[in-house]
Amino acid sequence: QVQLLESGGGSVQAGGSLRLSCAASGYTVSSSRCMGWFRQAPGKEREWVTTILPGSGTTAYNDSVKGRFTISQDNAKNTVYLQMNSLRSEDTANYYCAGCGAGGTWRYWGQGTQVTVSS
């Protein structure tokens, strides 16, 4: 059974930083086709934030977070991280970790962790 467990959310003032973690079980990060983070703010649709291809380390970012957020992986801990710097009020959302299935589509989802940025 695949589980993705997010942690690290919380409340922070604008300009601050947080690091989110996504610990995987029943799923090997290093051999997955892709892992990523999405977010959903109240009243809005879920939005893609960033992707990492664990085999190559290739990353991609939504323009709204480029230069401020960094996705990374720790294969020994079977964990993916999202380092978020220079946070803005518009980054406030529930953040979800996701992993690809064998077909390369988003198949596995965590329960989410709330990030609240106050201005």
PDB file of C-alpha atoms in Angstrom:
ATOM      1  CA  GLN A   1       0.000   0.000   0.000  1.00  0.00           C
ATOM      2  CA  VAL A   2       1.459   3.311  -1.094  1.00  0.00           C
ATOM      3  CA  GLN A   3       1.428   6.150   1.383  1.00  0.00           C
ATOM      4  CA  LEU A   4       2.756   9.662   0.987  1.00  0.00           C
ATOM      5  CA  LEU A   5       2.904  11.564   4.253  1.00  0.00           C
ATOM      6  CA  GLU A   6       3.451  15.303   4.197  1.00  0.00           C
ATOM      7  CA  SER A   7       4.747  17.333   7.110  1.00  0.00           C
ATOM      8  CA  GLY A   8       6.282  20.714   7.792  1.00  0.00           C
ATOM      9  CA  GLY A   9       3.355  22.986   7.139  1.00  0.00           C
ATOM     10  CA  GLY A  10       2.473  25.832   9.445  1.00  0.00           C
ATOM     11  CA  SER A  11       2.002  29.552   9.771  1.00  0.00           C
ATOM     12  CA  VAL A  12       4.685  32.023   8.790  1.00  0.00           C
ATOM     13  CA  GLN A  13       4.948  35.724   8.056  1.00  0.00           C
ATOM     14  CA  ALA A  14       5.466  36.987   4.545  1.00  0.00           C
ATOM     15  CA  GLY A  15       9.109  36.752   3.574  1.00  0.00           C
ATOM     16  CA  GLY A  16       9.654  33.717   5.749  1.00  0.00           C
ATOM     17  CA  SER A  17      10.538  30.128   4.882  1.00  0.00           C
ATOM     18  CA  LEU A  18       9.186  26.650   5.400  1.00  0.00           C
ATOM     19  CA  ARG A  19      10.355  23.213   4.346  1.00  0.00           C
ATOM     20  CA  LEU A  20       7.783  20.585   3.534  1.00  0.00           C
ATOM     21  CA  SER A  21       8.600  16.887   3.623  1.00  0.00           C
ATOM     22  CA  CYS A  22       6.924  13.992   1.857  1.00  0.00           C
ATOM     23  CA  ALA A  23       7.857  10.609   3.270  1.00  0.00           C
ATOM     24  CA  ALA A  24       6.942   7.686   1.054  1.00  0.00           C
ATOM     25  CA  SER A  25       6.152   4.148   2.093  1.00  0.00           C
ATOM     26  CA  GLY A  26       5.289   1.260  -0.185  1.00  0.00           C
ATOM     27  CA  TYR A  27       6.781   3.377  -2.959  1.00  0.00           C
ATOM     28  CA  THR A  28      10.420   3.978  -3.859  1.00  0.00           C
ATOM     29  CA  VAL A  29      11.172   7.597  -4.643  1.00  0.00           C
ATOM     30  CA  SER A  30      14.422   6.868  -6.476  1.00  0.00           C
ATOM     31  CA  SER A  31      12.750   4.557  -8.957  1.00  0.00           C
ATOM     32  CA  SER A  32       9.574   6.555  -9.480  1.00  0.00           C
ATOM     33  CA  ARG A  33       8.993   8.303 -12.786  1.00  0.00           C
ATOM     34  CA  CYS A  34       8.102  11.585 -11.162  1.00  0.00           C
ATOM     35  CA  MET A  35       7.191  13.197  -7.901  1.00  0.00           C
ATOM     36  CA  GLY A  36       5.836  16.622  -7.231  1.00  0.00           C
ATOM     37  CA  TRP A  37       3.894  19.108  -5.189  1.00  0.00           C
ATOM     38  CA  PHE A  38       0.508  20.641  -5.803  1.00  0.00           C
ATOM     39  CA  ARG A  39      -1.448  23.184  -3.781  1.00  0.00           C
ATOM     40  CA  GLN A  40      -5.030  24.198  -3.348  1.00  0.00           C
ATOM     41  CA  ALA A  41      -6.191  27.464  -1.871  1.00  0.00           C
ATOM     42  CA  PRO A  42      -9.732  27.916  -0.521  1.00  0.00           C
ATOM     43  CA  GLY A  43     -12.214  28.340  -3.342  1.00  0.00           C
ATOM     44  CA  LYS A  44      -9.621  27.559  -6.007  1.00  0.00           C
ATOM     45  CA  GLU A  45      -8.708  24.531  -8.063  1.00  0.00           C
ATOM     46  CA  ARG A  46      -5.689  22.409  -7.264  1.00  0.00           C
ATOM     47  CA  GLU A  47      -2.593  23.945  -8.849  1.00  0.00           C
ATOM     48  CA  TRP A  48       0.628  22.250  -9.920  1.00  0.00           C
ATOM     49  CA  VAL A  49       3.671  23.696  -8.122  1.00  0.00           C
ATOM     50  CA  THR A  50       6.712  21.627  -9.044  1.00  0.00           C
ATOM     51  CA  THR A  51       7.937  18.279 -10.367  1.00  0.00           C
ATOM     52  CA  ILE A  52      11.134  16.296  -9.988  1.00  0.00           C
ATOM     53  CA  LEU A  53      12.188  13.336 -12.106  1.00  0.00           C
ATOM     54  CA  PRO A  54      14.072  11.272  -9.531  1.00  0.00           C
ATOM     55  CA  GLY A  55      16.104   9.312 -12.057  1.00  0.00           C
ATOM     56  CA  SER A  56      17.730  12.389 -13.554  1.00  0.00           C
ATOM     57  CA  GLY A  57      17.094  15.044 -10.937  1.00  0.00           C
ATOM     58  CA  THR A  58      15.386  17.199 -13.548  1.00  0.00           C
ATOM     59  CA  THR A  59      13.012  19.743 -12.038  1.00  0.00           C
ATOM     60  CA  ALA A  60      10.283  22.057 -13.249  1.00  0.00           C
ATOM     61  CA  TYR A  61       8.426  24.860 -11.497  1.00  0.00           C
ATOM     62  CA  ASN A  62       5.282  26.870 -11.857  1.00  0.00           C
ATOM     63  CA  ASP A  63       6.281  30.414 -12.820  1.00  0.00           C
ATOM     64  CA  SER A  64       4.650  31.720  -9.658  1.00  0.00           C
ATOM     65  CA  VAL A  65       7.206  29.930  -7.449  1.00  0.00           C
ATOM     66  CA  LYS A  66      10.262  29.863  -9.688  1.00  0.00           C
ATOM     67  CA  GLY A  67      13.313  31.204  -7.898  1.00  0.00           C
ATOM     68  CA  ARG A  68      11.638  30.911  -4.482  1.00  0.00           C
ATOM     69  CA  PHE A  69      10.800  27.201  -4.130  1.00  0.00           C
ATOM     70  CA  THR A  70      13.133  24.235  -4.524  1.00  0.00           C
ATOM     71  CA  ILE A  71      12.172  20.575  -4.799  1.00  0.00           C
ATOM     72  CA  SER A  72      14.693  17.920  -3.821  1.00  0.00           C
ATOM     73  CA  GLN A  73      14.891  14.249  -2.946  1.00  0.00           C
ATOM     74  CA  ASP A  74      16.714  12.153  -0.362  1.00  0.00           C
ATOM     75  CA  ASN A  75      16.814   8.588  -1.610  1.00  0.00           C
ATOM     76  CA  ALA A  76      18.201   7.235   1.651  1.00  0.00           C
ATOM     77  CA  LYS A  77      15.187   8.629   3.498  1.00  0.00           C
ATOM     78  CA  ASN A  78      12.787   7.896   0.638  1.00  0.00           C
ATOM     79  CA  THR A  79      11.595  11.468   1.009  1.00  0.00           C
ATOM     80  CA  VAL A  80      10.948  14.462  -1.210  1.00  0.00           C
ATOM     81  CA  TYR A  81      11.240  18.001   0.101  1.00  0.00           C
ATOM     82  CA  LEU A  82       9.894  21.388  -0.880  1.00  0.00           C
ATOM     83  CA  GLN A  83      11.957  24.303   0.387  1.00  0.00           C
ATOM     84  CA  MET A  84       9.868  27.453   0.249  1.00  0.00           C
ATOM     85  CA  ASN A  85      11.559  30.822   0.653  1.00  0.00           C
ATOM     86  CA  SER A  86      10.330  34.401   0.348  1.00  0.00           C
ATOM     87  CA  LEU A  87       6.818  33.245   1.061  1.00  0.00           C
ATOM     88  CA  ARG A  88       3.907  35.454   0.047  1.00  0.00           C
ATOM     89  CA  SER A  89       0.324  35.606   1.201  1.00  0.00           C
ATOM     90  CA  GLU A  90      -0.742  34.123  -2.134  1.00  0.00           C
ATOM     91  CA  ASP A  91       1.241  30.964  -1.286  1.00  0.00           C
ATOM     92  CA  THR A  92      -1.318  30.182   1.405  1.00  0.00           C
ATOM     93  CA  ALA A  93      -2.831  26.808   0.541  1.00  0.00           C
ATOM     94  CA  ASN A  94      -3.003  23.155   1.398  1.00  0.00           C
ATOM     95  CA  TYR A  95       0.066  21.526  -0.139  1.00  0.00           C
ATOM     96  CA  TYR A  96      -0.089  17.987  -1.502  1.00  0.00           C
ATOM     97  CA  CYS A  97       2.689  15.596  -2.387  1.00  0.00           C
ATOM     98  CA  ALA A  98       2.118  13.395  -5.422  1.00  0.00           C
ATOM     99  CA  GLY A  99       3.845  10.468  -7.059  1.00  0.00           C
ATOM    100  CA  CYS A 100       3.579   9.027 -10.533  1.00  0.00           C
ATOM    101  CA  GLY A 101       2.509   5.544 -11.369  1.00  0.00           C
ATOM    102  CA  ALA A 102       4.169   3.344 -13.954  1.00  0.00           C
ATOM    103  CA  GLY A 103       2.306   5.164 -16.716  1.00  0.00           C
ATOM    104  CA  GLY A 104       3.842   8.475 -15.769  1.00  0.00           C
ATOM    105  CA  THR A 105       0.614  10.051 -14.572  1.00  0.00           C
ATOM    106  CA  TRP A 106      -0.086  11.362 -11.077  1.00  0.00           C
ATOM    107  CA  ARG A 107      -1.419   8.374  -9.223  1.00  0.00           C
ATOM    108  CA  TYR A 108      -0.539   8.655  -5.564  1.00  0.00           C
ATOM    109  CA  TRP A 109      -1.459  11.566  -3.303  1.00  0.00           C
ATOM    110  CA  GLY A 110      -0.784  12.567   0.258  1.00  0.00           C
ATOM    111  CA  GLN A 111      -3.362  14.025   2.610  1.00  0.00           C
ATOM    112  CA  GLY A 112      -1.920  17.515   2.456  1.00  0.00           C
ATOM    113  CA  THR A 113      -0.302  19.953   4.843  1.00  0.00           C
ATOM    114  CA  GLN A 114      -1.534  23.490   5.409  1.00  0.00           C
ATOM    115  CA  VAL A 115       0.681  26.493   4.776  1.00  0.00           C
ATOM    116  CA  THR A 116      -0.545  29.893   5.913  1.00  0.00           C
ATOM    117  CA  VAL A 117       1.386  33.053   5.106  1.00  0.00           C
ATOM    118  CA  SER A 118       0.349  36.246   6.834  1.00  0.00           C
ATOM    119  CA  SER A 119       1.243  39.669   5.486  1.00  0.00           C
TER     120      SER A 119
END
